[in-house]
Coordinates of C-alpha atoms in Angstrom, one line a residue:
X17 CA -189.4 -153.2 94.4
X18 CA -189.3 -154.4 98.0
X19 CA -192.2 -152.3 99.1
X20 CA -194.6 -154.1 96.6
X21 CA -193.4 -157.3 98.0
X22 CA -194.2 -156.3 101.5
X23 CA -197.5 -154.3 100.5
X24 CA -199.5 -157.4 101.2
X25 CA -198.0 -157.6 104.5
X26 CA -198.9 -153.9 105.2
X27 CA -202.3 -154.8 103.8
X28 CA -203.0 -157.6 106.1
X29 CA -201.8 -155.3 108.9
X30 CA -204.5 -152.9 108.1
X31 CA -207.3 -155.3 108.6
X32 CA -209.0 -155.5 111.8
X33 CA -206.7 -156.9 114.4
X34 CA -205.4 -156.3 117.8
X35 CA -202.1 -154.6 117.6
X36 CA -199.2 -155.8 119.4
X37 CA -198.3 -153.3 122.1
X38 CA -194.7 -153.7 123.4
X39 CA -192.9 -152.0 126.2
X40 CA -190.0 -151.2 124.0
X41 CA -187.2 -152.7 126.5
X42 CA -183.8 -151.6 126.0
X43 CA -181.5 -153.0 123.1
X44 CA -180.8 -156.2 125.2
X45 CA -177.2 -157.3 124.3
X46 CA -176.8 -154.9 121.6
X47 CA -177.1 -152.1 124.4
X48 CA -174.6 -153.6 126.7
X49 CA -171.8 -151.4 127.6
X50 CA -168.6 -152.6 125.6
X51 CA -166.1 -154.5 127.4
X52 CA -163.2 -154.0 124.9
X53 CA -161.9 -150.5 124.4
X54 CA -161.8 -150.8 120.6
X55 CA -165.3 -151.6 120.5
X56 CA -166.6 -148.3 121.4
X57 CA -167.9 -146.2 118.6
X58 CA -165.3 -143.7 117.2
X59 CA -167.8 -140.6 117.4
X60 CA -171.0 -139.8 119.0
X61 CA -174.2 -140.0 116.7
X62 CA -177.3 -138.8 118.2
X63 CA -181.0 -139.6 118.1
X64 CA -182.7 -143.0 118.6
X65 CA -181.2 -144.1 115.2
X66 CA -177.8 -143.0 116.5
X67 CA -178.4 -145.0 119.5
X68 CA -179.2 -148.2 117.5
X69 CA -176.5 -147.6 115.1
X70 CA -173.9 -147.2 118.0
X71 CA -175.0 -150.5 119.5
X72 CA -174.8 -152.2 116.1
X73 CA -171.3 -151.0 115.8
X74 CA -170.3 -152.3 119.1
X75 CA -171.8 -155.7 118.4
X76 CA -169.9 -156.0 114.8
X77 CA -166.6 -155.0 116.5
X78 CA -167.1 -157.8 119.2
X79 CA -168.2 -160.4 116.6
X80 CA -165.4 -159.3 114.4
X81 CA -168.1 -158.6 111.6
X82 CA -167.6 -154.9 111.0
X83 CA -166.9 -154.8 107.4
X84 CA -169.5 -157.1 106.5
X85 CA -172.1 -155.4 108.6
X86 CA -171.1 -152.2 107.0
X87 CA -171.6 -153.8 103.6
X88 CA -174.9 -155.1 104.4
X89 CA -176.1 -151.9 105.7
X90 CA -174.7 -150.2 102.6
X91 CA -177.0 -152.5 100.6
X92 CA -179.9 -151.7 102.6
X93 CA -179.3 -147.8 102.1
X94 CA -179.4 -148.4 98.4
X95 CA -182.7 -150.3 98.7
X96 CA -184.3 -147.1 100.7
X97 CA -182.9 -144.9 97.9
X98 CA -184.5 -146.8 95.3
X99 CA -188.0 -147.7 97.1
X100 CA -189.5 -144.6 98.6
X101 CA -192.6 -146.7 99.9
X102 CA -190.3 -148.8 102.0
X103 CA -190.3 -146.5 105.0
X104 CA -194.0 -146.0 104.7
X105 CA -194.5 -150.0 105.3
X106 CA -191.9 -150.2 107.9
X107 CA -193.7 -147.5 110.2
X108 CA -197.1 -149.1 109.6
X109 CA -198.4 -149.2 113.5
X110 CA -200.6 -152.2 113.2
X111 CA -197.8 -154.7 111.8
X112 CA -198.3 -158.0 113.8
X113 CA -195.4 -160.1 115.0
X114 CA -195.7 -162.3 111.9
X115 CA -195.6 -159.4 109.6
X116 CA -192.4 -158.0 111.2
X117 CA -191.0 -161.5 110.9
X118 CA -191.6 -161.6 107.2
X119 CA -190.2 -157.9 106.7
X120 CA -186.9 -159.1 108.4
X121 CA -186.6 -162.1 106.1
X122 CA -187.2 -159.8 103.1
X123 CA -184.6 -157.5 104.2
X124 CA -182.2 -160.3 104.8
X125 CA -182.8 -161.8 101.4
X126 CA -181.8 -158.4 99.9
X127 CA -178.5 -158.2 101.7
X128 CA -177.5 -161.7 100.2
X129 CA -175.0 -163.9 102.1
X130 CA -173.0 -161.1 103.4
X131 CA -173.9 -161.2 107.0
X132 CA -171.9 -164.3 107.9
X133 CA -172.0 -164.0 111.7
X134 CA -175.8 -163.1 111.6
X135 CA -175.1 -159.8 113.4
X136 CA -177.4 -157.7 111.1
X137 CA -179.9 -160.5 111.2
X138 CA -180.1 -160.5 115.1
X139 CA -180.1 -156.8 115.1
X140 CA -183.1 -156.3 112.7
X141 CA -184.9 -158.9 114.8
X142 CA -184.1 -156.8 118.0
X143 CA -185.4 -153.6 116.0
X144 CA -188.5 -155.8 115.1
X145 CA -189.2 -156.7 118.6
X146 CA -188.9 -153.1 119.8
X147 CA -191.0 -151.8 117.2
X148 CA -188.3 -149.7 115.5
X149 CA -188.0 -150.8 112.0
X150 CA -189.2 -147.4 111.2
X151 CA -185.9 -145.9 112.0
X152 CA -183.8 -148.4 110.1
X153 CA -183.2 -145.9 107.2
X154 CA -181.6 -143.6 109.6
X155 CA -179.5 -146.3 111.4
X156 CA -177.9 -147.1 108.2
X157 CA -177.0 -143.4 107.6
X158 CA -175.7 -143.0 111.4
X159 CA -173.6 -146.2 110.9
X160 CA -172.1 -144.8 107.8
X161 CA -170.9 -142.1 109.6
X162 CA -169.4 -144.1 112.4
X163 CA -167.6 -146.3 109.6
X164 CA -166.3 -143.1 108.2
X165 CA -164.7 -142.0 111.4
X166 CA -163.5 -145.4 112.1
X167 CA -161.5 -145.2 108.8
X168 CA -160.4 -141.6 109.5
X169 CA -162.7 -139.9 106.9
X170 CA -164.8 -136.9 107.5
X171 CA -168.3 -136.5 105.8
X172 CA -168.5 -133.6 103.3
X173 CA -172.3 -133.3 102.9
X174 CA -173.2 -131.2 99.7
X175 CA -177.0 -130.2 99.6
X176 CA -178.2 -128.6 96.5
X177 CA -181.6 -127.8 94.9
X178 CA -181.1 -130.1 92.1
X179 CA -178.7 -133.0 91.4
X180 CA -175.0 -131.9 90.8
X181 CA -173.0 -133.9 88.3
X182 CA -169.9 -135.9 89.3
X183 CA -167.5 -133.1 87.9
X184 CA -169.0 -130.5 90.0
X185 CA -168.9 -132.7 93.1
X186 CA -165.2 -133.6 92.5
X187 CA -164.3 -129.8 92.0
X188 CA -166.0 -129.1 95.4
X189 CA -164.5 -131.9 97.1
X190 CA -160.9 -130.6 95.8
X191 CA -161.6 -127.1 97.1
X192 CA -162.8 -128.2 100.6
X193 CA -159.7 -130.7 100.8
X194 CA -157.2 -127.8 100.4
X195 CA -159.1 -125.7 103.1
X196 CA -158.7 -125.8 106.9
X197 CA -162.3 -127.4 107.0
X198 CA -161.0 -130.7 106.1
X199 CA -158.8 -131.1 109.1
X200 CA -156.2 -132.9 107.0
X201 CA -158.6 -135.7 106.8
X202 CA -159.9 -137.9 103.9
X203 CA -163.2 -136.5 102.8
X204 CA -166.4 -138.8 101.9
X205 CA -168.7 -136.8 99.7
X206 CA -172.4 -137.1 100.7
X207 CA -174.5 -135.5 97.9
X208 CA -178.0 -134.5 99.1
X209 CA -180.9 -132.7 96.9
X210 CA -183.2 -130.4 98.8
X211 CA -185.4 -128.3 96.6
X212 CA -186.4 -126.1 99.4
X213 CA -183.0 -124.3 99.3
X214 CA -184.1 -122.7 96.1
X215 CA -180.5 -122.5 94.8
X216 CA -176.7 -122.1 95.8
X217 CA -175.3 -124.8 98.1
X218 CA -175.2 -125.8 101.8
X219 CA -171.7 -127.5 102.7
X220 CA -171.5 -129.3 105.8
X221 CA -167.7 -130.6 106.7
X222 CA -167.8 -132.6 110.0
X223 CA -169.5 -130.0 112.4
X224 CA -169.0 -126.9 110.2
X225 CA -171.7 -125.7 107.8
X226 CA -171.1 -123.2 105.1
X227 CA -174.8 -121.9 103.9
X228 CA -174.6 -120.1 100.7
X229 CA -178.0 -121.2 99.6
X230 CA -180.4 -118.9 97.9
X231 CA -183.1 -119.6 100.9
X232 CA -180.6 -118.4 103.5
X233 CA -180.0 -115.3 101.6
X234 CA -183.8 -114.7 101.4
X235 CA -184.0 -115.4 105.1
X236 CA -181.2 -112.9 105.8
X237 CA -182.9 -110.3 103.5
X238 CA -186.5 -110.8 105.3
X239 CA -184.7 -110.2 108.7
X240 CA -183.1 -107.2 107.7
X241 CA -186.5 -105.8 106.2
X242 CA -188.2 -107.0 109.5
X243 CA -185.5 -105.4 111.8
X244 CA -185.6 -102.1 109.6
X245 CA -189.3 -101.6 109.6

């Protein structure tokens, strides 16, 4: 696992050492307004991770490396899914400049040779310089949303208390595709697991949410009881 390879870096960072405190400047070239109309992100994504994802999208379009950047971030997303300790290491507050440089190199190694234009490499260095590697997982997710929008897709996020099998996911996708919620667009199924919903489902299509979870029903029942008493 990548987190094991980086654990030595994290351990060294924990040793008594003066942490590097940066002023967190802007994204430099990544944050500059797009000069070409087609380099503008297709939809708005919010939060700091959304800001970085949008900046990367613009940089990728300008460098004609959008597809390779997308593939590179897809690889990193899989790394995050398989290695739950990685976000902890990336958010270590005492990582030195050298530590972050090693982390960027390891992330590049996992991406393989897909990043031909060095767009992701330069972007990761910018994140490291701004002490923002801790939001990288979120950036990968937001970038996926941008790519889906650019391809005319709409996210169909299905949250369940336990993992759903592929057959169930396909049935749900078919049902939503036939409804007005799909807006006639191609659906991209994004399954998520959240034990806190107790049971049932939360289905999100674009900016629409259908909450038929057990936790939602319990909350409504509690509110009804509270209002009655």
